[in-house]
RNA sequence: GCCAGCGUAGCUCAGUGGUAGAGCAGCGGUUUCGUAAACCGCUGGUCGUCGGUUCGACUCCGACCGCUGGCUCCA
């Protein structure tokens, strides 16, 4: 989409600064390359672009780098920066460039792919690079940088090409900005869902059981149950039917669907049952199709929306597993909508509305909406692809949702809309997804009888509005840093008796609140209240009720909020009503 | 799967070619206490697994398993 954008003065300045920063980061990559070249004269160079917050450069070196190499390279870079060497641009013919870069096979490969006859080289000191530029005037312009990590990276992102060594660095316009960035990273690490999951006793993944398989502990399970209950209610309200389908089914089903053919590498091996091959499901769609197909469907029944919290198992390569965000067994908040082509736009809009409603209710604010279009390998007619993609666009436009187009990233069976959440470190994880499917209705002959009395293929939409329970919990945890709003908190109230003689009263309060559906516990240990309060704080429990002689005498509770806010004295009735409201309204605050 | 790093008590971490330590947690006791850590004591580890080198390995080497950071992948 091309549009003319008029920038304000402020935006222009900002854009200008971003550009400068990017140039500086790119120049830092060249300086790093020079430093590496001085340490490894035989180094072969790949590419070295500026990226978010910094830069990287890919090298082929005679030995593996270790973290100990980074300070050495940094020191060399600092020397180069201190000597303030100019960056010289030089335009040459491709032939000349070939001679100059004769010892650099990767550069020659890049050179071959440049259509122009003239190319530009950049030189600083002893280092020459094929590069479009621009660069700083000289190396002294690099203000603040730090090399942060080493990683393997396939040449040109292709796993069949050699693996190079990539060094990542960060660079900023000032030492202060760099320090702030590094501090931010440290802060983000504290919100890591893997760390919080252990500290708050929400879940575990155990080597004994196998990687990528999640154990939901009682407290994590509470959060999940609350989410699931809310999810079910909201779906029923919006005209979905909740269904359940088996976890294994005959392999033939997945042969018919095409998964066996197209999705093999993610499937677990079939198992044999009485001479028949069965497979554990990687997806829920077939179950829903089978329910749909148990009888003839009339156009009058459509749309049919089958929803299921369906647990699926997919083989993921060991290197890609990541906490709860990328696992081998997970529960999708799945649904499949069977409708006519005419109903498609309304249905997609309905799903978008639901997805954004949930996203908003859970408090997410930073997410990205992506429209993925037709990939190179695709099923179905070109024309239906275009129509469907247009329908997705229309639905997005109708709800005034800003989105980016991700060209060619659609699924082989249809275009899709994805919503991506960011984790604490800014990595994007796909949550909700809405996918139009041209493939399965054909393969399974999923039809309805139209008004014209004829059989028509249904339009099918696969969709999740949270993604999976596992990944969604990960996102929630990082979003809230473990400090869940009251309605989601595993324990909502901790009652803290001052001394043993207040235990009876504490248990009385407990049963009063519990009968109201509040998740409440009494910390009845013979410990000081300082300790109990500290532990309740660390557990991020929203409300602490301290009860001692005064409270027993007056039939009140002393309410302390986890925010550390001053304790207030309230009657039980008033506290109970307050927390009831906070829970029912899914309030993000703690006020009573 | 690939590249690199890491793996010591439930958690956070120290440690050395001569046979393992702290804090927290846990357990026992004392304390009955007013809004973020009372006190005393005790328990706890085949140092990820399996092999090798060595008189001797937690330490050195190799393989495997797992985790972490990336790459690839993610319908």
PDB file of C-alpha atoms (C1' of nucleotides) in Angstrom, chain A residues 64 151-152 154 157 159 163 168 194 198 207 211 259 263 283 314 317-319 322 326 411 413 427 499-501 526 529-530 533-534 537 548-551 558 560, chain B residues 1-7 10-13 24-27 29-39 48-49 65-75:
ATOM      1  CA  UNK A  64      35.332 -20.832  16.556  1.00  0.00           C
ATOM      2  CA  UNK A 151      25.875 -16.940  17.185  1.00  0.00           C
ATOM      3  CA  UNK A 152      25.937 -19.301  14.273  1.00  0.00           C
ATOM      4  CA  UNK A 154      23.664 -19.878   7.881  1.00  0.00           C
ATOM      5  CA  UNK A 157      19.748 -17.850   5.847  1.00  0.00           C
ATOM      6  CA  UNK A 159      20.477 -24.232   6.209  1.00  0.00           C
ATOM      7  CA  UNK A 163      27.292 -21.766   8.822  1.00  0.00           C
ATOM      8  CA  UNK A 168      26.016  -9.127  17.479  1.00  0.00           C
ATOM      9  CA  UNK A 194      10.519 -19.114  32.499  1.00  0.00           C
ATOM     10  CA  UNK A 198       9.407 -21.209  38.550  1.00  0.00           C
ATOM     11  CA  UNK A 207      13.954 -33.392  31.538  1.00  0.00           C
ATOM     12  CA  UNK A 211      11.611 -31.424  26.477  1.00  0.00           C
ATOM     13  CA  UNK A 259      -0.867 -33.343   6.553  1.00  0.00           C
ATOM     14  CA  UNK A 263       3.444 -31.625   7.328  1.00  0.00           C
ATOM     15  CA  UNK A 283      -4.374 -30.219  14.773  1.00  0.00           C
ATOM     16  CA  UNK A 314       3.811 -31.494  17.109  1.00  0.00           C
ATOM     17  CA  UNK A 317      13.340 -29.555  16.425  1.00  0.00           C
ATOM     18  CA  UNK A 318      15.176 -29.536  19.719  1.00  0.00           C
ATOM     19  CA  UNK A 319      16.905 -26.233  19.071  1.00  0.00           C
ATOM     20  CA  UNK A 322      11.556 -22.136  24.224  1.00  0.00           C
ATOM     21  CA  UNK A 326       7.485 -23.045  21.793  1.00  0.00           C
ATOM     22  CA  UNK A 411      -0.340 -20.965   4.700  1.00  0.00           C
ATOM     23  CA  UNK A 413      -4.102 -23.609   1.953  1.00  0.00           C
ATOM     24  CA  UNK A 427      10.761 -11.011  20.250  1.00  0.00           C
ATOM     25  CA  UNK A 499      -0.780 -14.391  66.556  1.00  0.00           C
ATOM     26  CA  UNK A 500      -2.123 -17.906  67.041  1.00  0.00           C
ATOM     27  CA  UNK A 501      -5.130 -16.652  68.986  1.00  0.00           C
ATOM     28  CA  UNK A 526       3.960 -19.359  63.794  1.00  0.00           C
ATOM     29  CA  UNK A 529       3.761 -11.030  60.179  1.00  0.00           C
ATOM     30  CA  UNK A 530       6.717  -9.256  58.608  1.00  0.00           C
ATOM     31  CA  UNK A 533       3.792 -10.143  54.387  1.00  0.00           C
ATOM     32  CA  UNK A 534       7.114 -10.317  52.654  1.00  0.00           C
ATOM     33  CA  UNK A 537       4.455  -9.715  48.417  1.00  0.00           C
ATOM     34  CA  UNK A 548      -5.141  -9.172  65.159  1.00  0.00           C
ATOM     35  CA  UNK A 549      -6.844  -8.152  68.374  1.00  0.00           C
ATOM     36  CA  UNK A 550      -8.249  -4.930  66.921  1.00  0.00           C
ATOM     37  CA  UNK A 551      -9.814  -6.644  63.931  1.00  0.00           C
ATOM     38  CA  UNK A 558      -6.806  -4.569  57.801  1.00  0.00           C
ATOM     39  CA  UNK A 560      -2.757  -4.249  52.625  1.00  0.00           C
TER      40      UNK A 560
ATOM     41  C1'   G B   1      18.714 -29.925  13.262  1.00  0.00           C
ATOM     42  C1'   C B   2      23.136 -26.303  12.986  1.00  0.00           C
ATOM     43  C1'   C B   3      26.956 -22.802  15.629  1.00  0.00           C
ATOM     44  C1'   A B   4      28.548 -21.202  20.435  1.00  0.00           C
ATOM     45  C1'   G B   5      28.137 -21.163  25.776  1.00  0.00           C
ATOM     46  C1'   C B   6      26.461 -23.508  30.078  1.00  0.00           C
ATOM     47  C1'   G B   7      24.948 -27.888  33.554  1.00  0.00           C
ATOM     48  C1'   G B  10      14.596 -27.604  45.651  1.00  0.00           C
ATOM     49  C1'   C B  11      16.434 -22.158  44.252  1.00  0.00           C
ATOM     50  C1'   U B  12      20.665 -18.512  43.661  1.00  0.00           C
ATOM     51  C1'   C B  13      25.674 -19.280  43.432  1.00  0.00           C
ATOM     52  C1'   C B  24      17.625 -19.013  50.946  1.00  0.00           C
ATOM     53  C1'   A B  25      14.127 -23.116  50.995  1.00  0.00           C
ATOM     54  C1'   G B  26      12.984 -27.802  53.959  1.00  0.00           C
ATOM     55  C1'   C B  27      12.832 -30.277  58.898  1.00  0.00           C
ATOM     56  C1'   G B  29      12.951 -26.563  68.664  1.00  0.00           C
ATOM     57  C1'   U B  30      12.399 -21.679  71.086  1.00  0.00           C
ATOM     58  C1'   U B  31       9.546 -17.158  70.252  1.00  0.00           C
ATOM     59  C1'   U B  32       2.979 -15.325  69.996  1.00  0.00           C
ATOM     60  C1'   C B  33       4.837 -11.307  67.535  1.00  0.00           C
ATOM     61  C1'   G B  34       0.927  -5.291  64.076  1.00  0.00           C
ATOM     62  C1'   U B  35       2.382  -4.367  57.743  1.00  0.00           C
ATOM     63  C1'   A B  36       8.832  -6.702  53.071  1.00  0.00           C
ATOM     64  C1'   A B  37      13.392 -11.600  56.245  1.00  0.00           C
ATOM     65  C1'   A B  38      12.982 -13.454  64.830  1.00  0.00           C
ATOM     66  C1'   C B  39      16.633 -16.941  67.124  1.00  0.00           C
ATOM     67  C1'   G B  48      23.583 -33.769  34.029  1.00  0.00           C
ATOM     68  C1'   U B  49      24.620 -39.131  32.084  1.00  0.00           C
ATOM     69  C1'   C B  65      21.116 -35.730  27.362  1.00  0.00           C
ATOM     70  C1'   G B  66      19.213 -31.023  28.765  1.00  0.00           C
ATOM     71  C1'   C B  67      19.162 -25.680  29.054  1.00  0.00           C
ATOM     72  C1'   U B  68      20.542 -20.707  27.124  1.00  0.00           C
ATOM     73  C1'   G B  69      21.772 -17.126  22.961  1.00  0.00           C
ATOM     74  C1'   G B  70      21.326 -17.062  17.816  1.00  0.00           C
ATOM     75  C1'   C B  71      20.421 -19.426  12.695  1.00  0.00           C
ATOM     76  C1'   U B  72      16.950 -22.432  10.122  1.00  0.00           C
ATOM     77  C1'   C B  73      11.921 -23.808  10.967  1.00  0.00           C
ATOM     78  C1'   C B  74       7.073 -22.497  13.080  1.00  0.00           C
ATOM     79  C1'   A B  75       0.781 -25.133   8.356  1.00  0.00           C
TER      80        A B  75
END
